[in-house]
XYZ file of C-alpha atoms in Angstrom:
574
model
C 0.000 0.000 0.000
C 2.840 2.380 0.830
C 4.275 2.498 -2.684
C 0.840 3.159 -4.191
C 0.196 5.964 -1.745
C 3.654 7.446 -2.439
C 2.865 7.495 -6.144
C -0.452 9.242 -5.554
C 1.143 11.828 -3.272
C 3.786 12.466 -5.881
C 1.044 13.118 -8.430
C -0.656 15.511 -6.042
C 2.579 17.323 -5.202
C 3.621 17.661 -8.804
C 0.254 19.162 -9.603
C 0.644 21.669 -6.755
C -2.313 20.679 -4.650
C -3.053 23.641 -2.393
C -5.610 24.697 0.158
C -7.358 27.556 -1.526
C -8.963 29.295 1.462
C -11.844 30.593 -0.606
C -14.611 32.724 0.844
C -18.284 32.117 1.539
C -20.105 30.081 -1.086
C -23.200 30.920 -3.057
C -25.885 28.318 -3.483
C -25.666 25.758 -6.274
C -22.975 27.383 -8.420
C -21.464 24.453 -10.303
C -17.826 24.098 -11.279
C -16.260 21.225 -13.131
C -13.952 18.481 -12.081
C -10.841 20.086 -13.523
C -10.836 19.498 -17.278
C -10.005 16.346 -19.236
C -13.058 14.119 -19.628
C -14.954 16.050 -16.923
C -16.812 19.341 -17.406
C -14.681 22.470 -17.493
C -14.095 24.102 -14.128
C -15.557 27.491 -13.375
C -17.300 29.378 -10.639
C -16.070 30.730 -7.361
C -17.171 31.517 -3.865
C -18.735 34.864 -3.294
C -20.377 36.459 -0.300
C -19.541 38.848 2.512
C -17.003 37.586 5.015
C -15.241 34.285 5.430
C -16.205 30.785 6.480
C -14.125 28.252 8.344
C -13.801 25.356 5.976
C -14.255 21.788 7.168
C -10.977 19.939 7.676
C -12.536 16.482 8.027
C -15.086 14.427 6.122
C -17.343 11.542 7.142
C -19.179 9.678 4.383
C -22.001 7.373 5.471
C -23.327 5.033 2.782
C -26.571 3.309 3.724
C -26.473 0.469 1.259
C -29.596 0.201 -0.956
C -31.298 3.261 0.555
C -33.723 4.722 -1.961
C -35.681 7.888 -1.251
C -38.789 5.722 -1.323
C -37.412 3.649 1.564
C -36.587 6.748 3.636
C -40.176 7.955 3.226
C -41.859 4.579 3.664
C -40.057 3.711 6.902
C -39.883 7.221 8.406
C -36.120 7.289 9.026
C -36.143 10.285 11.343
C -32.418 10.890 11.825
C -31.881 10.821 8.087
C -34.900 13.052 7.544
C -33.451 15.470 10.116
C -30.185 15.608 8.166
C -32.170 16.373 5.026
C -34.018 19.161 6.815
C -31.082 20.733 8.666
C -28.345 20.171 6.088
C -28.047 20.640 2.353
C -30.496 18.226 0.763
C -30.656 17.491 -2.961
C -34.316 16.749 -3.759
C -33.557 16.006 -7.423
C -30.537 13.785 -6.742
C -30.100 10.454 -8.475
C -27.357 7.861 -8.708
C -26.376 8.861 -12.233
C -24.737 5.691 -13.503
C -25.051 1.984 -14.174
C -24.275 -0.602 -13.024
C -26.086 0.673 -10.004
C -24.360 -1.813 -7.705
C -22.275 -1.672 -4.532
C -18.884 -2.520 -6.021
C -19.227 0.308 -8.550
C -20.758 3.160 -6.568
C -18.448 3.015 -3.560
C -15.608 3.813 -5.930
C -17.578 6.444 -7.871
C -18.218 8.344 -4.631
C -14.547 8.671 -3.661
C -13.079 9.054 -7.156
C -15.382 11.442 -9.021
C -15.108 9.070 -12.003
C -17.944 7.491 -13.932
C -17.621 3.705 -14.346
C -16.488 4.102 -17.955
C -13.347 5.905 -16.698
C -12.660 4.297 -13.324
C -11.402 0.835 -14.334
C -14.533 -1.338 -14.030
C -18.187 -0.729 -14.789
C -20.155 -3.493 -13.156
C -20.184 -6.852 -11.400
C -18.588 -8.252 -14.564
C -15.197 -7.141 -15.877
C -13.185 -8.054 -18.975
C -9.448 -7.717 -18.331
C -8.620 -6.361 -21.775
C -5.232 -5.004 -20.663
C -4.127 -8.040 -18.652
C -4.021 -6.027 -15.417
C -5.048 -8.968 -13.252
C -2.751 -11.542 -14.831
C -2.698 -14.293 -17.406
C -5.931 -16.177 -17.999
C -6.492 -19.750 -16.959
C -6.379 -22.124 -19.963
C -10.126 -22.740 -19.782
C -10.988 -19.028 -19.440
C -9.300 -17.182 -22.323
C -11.832 -14.345 -22.140
C -10.290 -12.923 -18.928
C -13.693 -12.368 -17.328
C -13.950 -11.620 -13.615
C -16.588 -10.890 -10.978
C -15.558 -7.641 -9.304
C -17.449 -8.199 -6.053
C -15.128 -11.152 -5.441
C -12.151 -8.800 -5.527
C -10.330 -6.883 -2.807
C -6.768 -5.743 -3.553
C -7.376 -6.422 -7.255
C -9.600 -3.334 -7.146
C -6.476 -1.371 -6.141
C -4.800 -2.620 -9.329
C -7.698 -1.428 -11.451
C -7.777 1.961 -9.717
C -4.027 2.352 -10.122
C -4.074 1.372 -13.796
C -6.749 4.018 -14.465
C -4.434 6.582 -12.861
C -6.742 8.764 -10.757
C -6.260 9.762 -7.105
C -8.940 8.925 -4.568
C -10.360 11.103 -1.817
C -8.018 9.514 0.729
C -5.041 10.612 -1.385
C -6.251 14.218 -1.452
C -6.846 14.198 2.290
C -3.356 12.815 2.905
C -1.789 15.516 0.748
C -3.787 18.220 2.518
C -2.687 16.981 5.967
C -0.016 14.263 5.986
C -0.276 13.971 9.789
C -3.946 12.898 9.733
C -5.336 9.478 8.821
C -8.302 8.156 6.880
C -10.306 5.068 7.859
C -12.658 2.963 5.753
C -15.139 0.644 7.463
C -17.498 -1.817 5.793
C -18.709 -5.312 6.672
C -18.423 -5.986 2.911
C -14.801 -6.499 1.884
C -15.163 -5.427 -1.740
C -17.054 -2.302 -0.655
C -14.269 -1.342 1.748
C -11.511 -1.764 -0.835
C -13.451 0.123 -3.513
C -14.511 2.873 -1.088
C -11.182 3.639 0.541
C -8.681 2.679 -2.112
C -5.004 2.092 -1.534
C -4.581 5.565 -0.033
C -6.805 4.859 2.960
C -4.598 4.445 6.035
C -6.837 1.718 7.418
C -9.393 -0.602 5.816
C -11.589 -2.460 8.300
C -13.855 -5.276 7.179
C -14.740 -8.874 8.077
C -12.922 -12.139 7.574
C -13.132 -15.592 9.025
C -11.668 -16.061 12.460
C -10.600 -19.102 14.450
C -12.967 -20.676 16.895
C -12.979 -18.985 20.276
C -12.957 -20.535 23.689
C -16.699 -19.980 23.786
C -17.087 -22.344 20.828
C -18.658 -21.915 17.429
C -17.445 -20.021 14.382
C -16.648 -16.329 14.366
C -15.885 -13.472 12.040
C -13.143 -11.100 13.057
C -11.981 -7.686 11.842
C -9.526 -7.945 8.944
C -8.278 -5.600 6.241
C -5.269 -3.310 6.096
C -3.753 -1.698 9.189
C -6.694 -2.679 11.386
C -6.239 -0.748 14.658
C -5.527 -2.831 17.747
C -8.510 -1.321 19.547
C -10.744 -2.746 16.777
C -9.017 -6.090 16.340
C -8.817 -6.819 20.064
C -8.339 -10.261 21.538
C -10.174 -13.325 20.189
C -13.898 -13.072 20.921
C -13.655 -9.395 21.886
C -16.260 -6.805 20.939
C -15.648 -6.613 17.160
C -15.725 -10.374 16.676
C -19.226 -11.552 15.694
C -20.923 -14.912 15.413
C -20.704 -16.897 12.194
C -21.735 -20.326 11.089
C -25.297 -20.245 12.355
C -27.567 -22.487 10.313
C -29.908 -20.643 7.982
C -32.890 -21.508 10.166
C -31.416 -19.608 13.120
C -33.415 -16.721 11.675
C -36.393 -16.912 9.345
C -34.396 -16.798 6.120
C -34.603 -20.501 5.245
C -37.824 -19.908 3.316
C -38.537 -18.304 -0.013
C -37.770 -15.719 -1.158
C -35.070 -14.980 1.455
C -33.255 -18.297 1.057
C -32.129 -17.217 -2.419
C -29.677 -14.909 -0.573
C -30.102 -15.661 3.157
C -28.384 -14.237 6.202
C -24.718 -14.936 6.770
C -25.174 -15.056 10.544
C -24.401 -11.675 12.155
C -22.417 -10.065 9.366
C -25.335 -7.940 8.172
C -27.702 -7.931 11.147
C -27.258 -6.963 14.780
C -27.737 -10.547 15.882
C -28.851 -12.013 19.188
C -25.686 -11.558 21.275
C -25.654 -8.068 22.847
C -21.924 -8.391 23.546
C -21.128 -8.888 19.832
C -23.590 -6.948 17.680
C -22.926 -7.145 13.967
C -24.180 -5.370 10.866
C -24.821 -1.641 11.022
C -24.110 -1.502 14.754
C -20.686 -3.075 14.184
C -19.806 -0.551 11.468
C -21.021 2.501 13.393
C -19.344 1.354 16.612
C -16.070 0.961 14.723
C -16.410 4.518 13.388
C -17.047 5.815 16.910
C -13.983 3.958 18.218
C -11.850 5.578 15.536
C -13.075 9.025 16.593
C -12.324 8.266 20.246
C -8.920 6.652 19.784
C -7.232 8.576 16.988
C -5.428 11.788 17.854
C -5.725 13.002 14.281
C -8.088 11.762 11.576
C -9.499 13.596 8.595
C -11.600 10.991 6.825
C -13.958 8.219 7.909
C -15.864 6.323 5.209
C -18.430 3.867 6.563
C -20.974 1.500 4.989
C -24.143 0.361 6.754
C -25.278 -2.830 4.930
C -28.392 -3.954 6.813
C -31.041 -2.328 4.617
C -29.483 -3.866 1.528
C -29.574 -7.383 2.952
C -33.207 -7.110 4.012
C -34.193 -5.579 0.672
C -32.520 -8.375 -1.319
C -34.141 -11.071 0.804
C -37.674 -9.747 1.111
C -38.284 -7.360 -1.802
C -37.559 -3.905 -0.422
C -40.693 -1.830 0.102
C -42.862 -4.869 -0.714
C -41.492 -6.806 2.279
C -44.555 -8.337 4.006
C -42.780 -8.438 7.372
C -42.307 -11.537 9.525
C -44.840 -14.294 8.950
C -45.496 -17.638 10.580
C -44.240 -19.005 13.864
C -40.632 -18.694 12.705
C -40.959 -15.027 11.716
C -38.100 -12.871 12.977
C -38.484 -9.082 12.723
C -34.704 -8.589 12.798
C -34.251 -9.771 9.221
C -36.926 -7.524 7.704
C -37.062 -4.019 6.304
C -38.749 -2.273 9.227
C -36.047 -3.405 11.648
C -33.215 -2.855 9.168
C -34.235 0.722 8.371
C -34.748 1.557 12.046
C -31.297 0.177 12.889
C -29.584 2.048 10.075
C -31.300 5.247 11.159
C -30.157 4.770 14.765
C -26.571 4.268 13.655
C -26.602 7.424 11.549
C -27.808 9.222 14.670
C -25.051 7.604 16.734
C -22.307 8.811 14.391
C -23.699 12.340 14.337
C -24.046 12.360 18.135
C -20.406 11.339 18.535
C -19.258 14.172 16.288
C -21.335 16.548 18.406
C -20.012 15.132 21.673
C -16.415 15.559 20.539
C -17.017 19.095 19.299
C -16.061 18.055 15.753
C -19.310 18.678 13.939
C -18.483 22.176 12.661
C -15.117 20.980 11.345
C -16.503 17.835 9.711
C -18.411 17.688 6.448
C -20.833 14.761 6.674
C -22.162 13.158 3.501
C -25.120 10.792 3.773
C -25.931 8.808 0.657
C -26.565 5.337 -0.799
C -24.753 3.169 -3.312
C -28.014 2.362 -5.134
C -31.700 2.051 -4.416
C -33.839 -1.078 -4.366
C -36.084 -2.469 -7.085
C -38.892 -4.688 -5.824
C -39.193 -7.868 -7.870
C -42.969 -7.788 -8.109
C -42.430 -9.125 -11.620
C -39.833 -11.858 -11.080
C -38.038 -13.844 -13.789
C -35.512 -15.787 -11.742
C -35.830 -19.340 -10.513
C -37.446 -19.666 -7.073
C -35.543 -22.646 -5.714
C -35.608 -23.237 -1.961
C -31.881 -23.927 -1.814
C -29.497 -21.727 0.145
C -27.893 -19.001 -2.007
C -29.527 -20.230 -5.202
C -29.876 -16.564 -6.181
C -26.276 -16.577 -7.393
C -27.415 -18.833 -10.231
C -29.936 -16.146 -11.154
C -27.344 -13.368 -11.012
C -24.505 -15.072 -12.899
C -24.120 -17.251 -15.950
C -20.677 -18.163 -17.256
C -17.240 -19.196 -16.041
C -15.376 -16.248 -14.504
C -11.676 -16.402 -13.608
C -12.209 -15.746 -9.906
C -15.274 -17.854 -9.126
C -16.928 -21.145 -9.843
C -18.705 -21.754 -13.135
C -22.393 -20.808 -13.103
C -24.309 -23.193 -15.348
C -27.912 -23.139 -14.077
C -29.486 -20.075 -15.720
C -33.085 -19.071 -15.166
C -35.510 -20.018 -17.928
C -35.933 -16.385 -18.976
C -32.248 -16.267 -20.001
C -32.637 -19.216 -22.383
C -32.644 -17.249 -25.692
C -29.307 -15.667 -24.830
C -27.792 -18.907 -23.532
C -28.859 -20.665 -26.743
C -26.474 -18.496 -28.767
C -23.572 -20.378 -27.157
C -21.699 -17.091 -27.052
C -22.017 -15.986 -23.420
C -18.721 -15.505 -21.636
C -20.391 -13.961 -18.586
C -23.777 -12.445 -17.913
C -25.076 -10.569 -14.903
C -28.809 -10.233 -14.358
C -30.554 -8.184 -11.679
C -32.858 -5.284 -12.580
C -30.912 -4.908 -15.831
C -29.224 -7.529 -18.034
C -25.567 -7.271 -19.056
C -23.509 -9.687 -21.144
C -19.832 -10.072 -22.032
C -19.629 -12.182 -25.215
C -17.008 -14.731 -26.189
C -17.078 -13.763 -29.859
C -17.412 -9.988 -30.264
C -17.541 -9.959 -34.051
C -20.375 -7.766 -35.414
C -22.487 -10.667 -36.662
C -22.256 -12.544 -33.361
C -23.081 -9.425 -31.357
C -26.100 -8.854 -33.616
C -27.283 -12.418 -32.983
C -26.985 -11.998 -29.217
C -28.783 -8.635 -29.343
C -31.641 -10.175 -31.315
C -31.922 -12.967 -28.747
C -32.016 -10.490 -25.867
C -34.809 -8.532 -27.546
C -37.020 -11.645 -27.345
C -36.473 -12.147 -23.612
C -39.090 -11.649 -20.920
C -39.819 -8.022 -19.916
C -36.943 -6.450 -21.896
C -37.763 -2.839 -22.786
C -34.747 -2.168 -25.050
C -31.410 -3.659 -26.069
C -28.273 -1.548 -26.243
C -24.999 -2.347 -28.052
C -21.681 -0.809 -27.016
C -20.003 1.334 -29.671
C -16.841 2.911 -28.280
C -17.720 5.448 -25.593
C -21.496 5.052 -25.870
C -24.261 2.517 -26.395
C -26.527 2.412 -29.443
C -30.075 1.223 -28.974
C -30.520 -1.669 -31.414
C -34.109 -2.706 -30.695
C -37.438 -0.914 -30.656
C -38.483 0.445 -27.251
C -41.219 -1.680 -25.713
C -43.297 1.168 -24.314
C -46.132 -1.298 -23.732
C -44.060 -2.958 -20.992
C -43.778 0.270 -19.011
C -46.672 0.658 -16.627
C -46.960 4.416 -16.125
C -46.353 7.748 -17.760
C -43.729 8.499 -15.122
C -41.759 5.396 -16.034
C -41.898 6.239 -19.736
C -40.835 9.825 -19.065
C -37.883 8.663 -16.949
C -36.803 6.297 -19.722
C -36.884 9.112 -22.281
C -34.858 11.450 -20.064
C -32.351 9.075 -18.468
C -31.981 5.679 -20.174
C -29.362 6.709 -22.734
C -27.359 8.736 -20.220
C -27.314 5.913 -17.705
C -26.343 3.034 -19.985
C -23.616 5.183 -21.565
C -21.803 5.385 -18.222
C -20.871 1.688 -18.712
C -19.402 2.214 -22.182
C -15.814 0.991 -21.801
C -13.942 -1.843 -23.477
C -13.836 -3.666 -20.137
C -17.616 -3.239 -19.787
C -20.489 -5.275 -21.220
C -20.995 -5.742 -24.938
C -24.782 -5.620 -24.626
C -27.274 -4.264 -22.103
C -30.995 -4.975 -21.888
C -33.107 -2.641 -19.766
C -36.120 -3.837 -17.759
C -39.289 -2.111 -16.488
C -39.991 -0.908 -12.977
C -40.590 -3.555 -10.296
C -38.850 -6.233 -12.357
C -35.901 -8.457 -11.446
C -34.252 -11.570 -12.883
C -32.436 -12.411 -9.667
C -33.810 -12.124 -6.120
C -36.845 -10.594 -4.425
C -35.352 -7.095 -4.329
C -32.354 -5.935 -6.308
C -30.268 -3.200 -7.914
C -28.377 -2.682 -11.140
C -30.579 -0.856 -13.596
C -32.031 2.422 -14.742
C -35.287 2.215 -12.754
C -36.218 5.187 -10.607
C -36.283 2.934 -7.539
C -32.636 2.053 -8.182
C -31.572 5.568 -9.152
C -33.399 7.996 -6.856
C -31.222 8.019 -3.739
C -30.547 10.589 -1.010
C -27.446 12.757 -1.260
C -27.195 15.002 1.786
C -24.398 17.287 3.022
C -24.411 18.219 6.721
C -22.126 19.474 9.475
C -19.047 21.387 8.373
C -20.746 24.767 8.596
C -23.236 24.076 5.807
C -26.587 25.846 5.874
C -30.023 24.328 5.408
C -30.505 25.620 1.849
C -31.037 22.777 -0.607
C -29.329 22.317 -3.952
C -31.804 22.440 -6.793
C -29.576 20.700 -9.352
C -29.744 17.027 -10.314
C -26.799 16.055 -8.142
C -25.322 12.613 -8.856
C -23.027 10.259 -6.950
C -20.127 11.229 -9.206
C -20.543 14.844 -8.037
C -19.928 14.019 -4.365
C -16.133 13.853 -4.588
C -15.534 17.180 -6.394
C -18.108 18.864 -4.138
C -16.267 17.628 -1.035
C -12.953 18.920 -2.389
C -14.458 22.312 -3.145
C -16.055 22.574 0.297
C -12.724 21.725 1.932
C -10.821 24.132 -0.288
C -8.729 21.430 -1.952
C -7.868 21.862 -5.609
C -8.386 18.879 -7.881
C -5.234 17.601 -9.582
C -6.858 15.126 -11.945
C -9.871 15.422 -14.272
C -13.150 14.172 -12.837
C -16.508 13.441 -14.439
C -18.366 14.951 -11.507
C -19.461 18.547 -11.019
C -18.193 20.493 -8.006
C -21.172 22.223 -6.418
C -20.824 25.178 -4.078
C -22.469 24.154 -0.834
C -24.438 26.900 0.911
C -22.428 27.745 4.022
C -23.139 29.532 7.289
C -20.746 32.416 7.926
C -19.072 31.871 11.274
C -17.010 35.021 11.314
C -16.377 38.030 9.134
C -18.386 41.202 8.607
């Protein structure tokens, strides 16, 4: 990690990264990411008097949190942040694939997927970055959510600095910490420049018996790692029936013990409590930190298992509220409140810019085209088809995928609320054949073929499959923009979009262009910001340049995102 960080700091130094000390900001004046493939930079900070700029940043990602979920489950701490901070009522994710392993990197890079090194759950290693292919897998196809340090290689090959690198250059004495129960999310979120990456791995059995997960990662602090079976070790190895996730639809992607839920042992809570407690411990134990990036995964797990906002809640004698959406959203909301309360208690809130967002929303699979098989983790057979380099071969596709499979040309496909395929033979005729097959598949609204830096729509739009005027209007305004963000040679050859409330995978999912997947909260709080909202269509890719601008840090590398001027409270001046 040290040599990667040294390279990034050298880039920053050579580009003369400086603290600009700009004055009070006017609302919603947009500047670009610094040239290159991003919009041109412009705009400044006007006003009367000066503001004290934040010197620290906390980013809280509530995995799978759509605006619909915030409203439906009355998440009061998050709603308070929206009211008291800078909300973005027109915000949306702004890219596909709208999945965890993509968006965590978008947030802290300011790069769209087409420029950041990978675009989706699937990845074609066209430049041989990850090594020579196995003899049986000449297509060099990988699943990115199986990766950890390989994501560093892809980031490094693309050449951009991450937020942790900018923070280190601004204050080399301070540290950044990245915390996520999901390993691939932590490595994508923090990058090689993060001083500490804290996630979960398997641990040895403790004296109390049973299997455990323990904190692992890079430079895990001793106060987090602790002794075997100490606070940040959580239970693992419970049978599926220990909760109520052994029944359909949850069993397609059931609980992994206490990794994503609080669990039943108050001495070893997992999930969102584990992540927030780790963030609090960092604040209490580190003499100098300037970045904490934390993922709360509980809402995502419940949404995948039970269908998001269509979750019926616990049923039957084995029903367990802990695994369902109402409990998951309440827990996530409490942990957001806990982090904010700790910043207040330590007197850090005015010096810390807090960003609350999500890595994608949640599409309810009311119209479901996967296989409902009551076998643990069968959902992976709905998500994947093909033989990737870094996973087992997936050879049990759902019936709805049959026309594509029949071409015999699928290297890897990924199916959730949008369908993506990486073909073995990419010759024009073979791509045309695969596109024609996809157009015949259940619920497909359009098929898109990659052509350089964009996708061409190669099928008629099936407007009849869209169920409302709002859905049709969203498609007209956003479909082309969103699929184009995946247009890279390492990205999919073909994409098929699906209607609202439609999945090919599990009961609730992500991935596509649907409003439920795209309309997420993006909120800026603390750090001296006012309560005036931004009226622009702020996207995830805009978070990074907006943070840099608020902190007075000049970008040294072109970004795709727009740097928005956050409305600030004047704390001194005239």
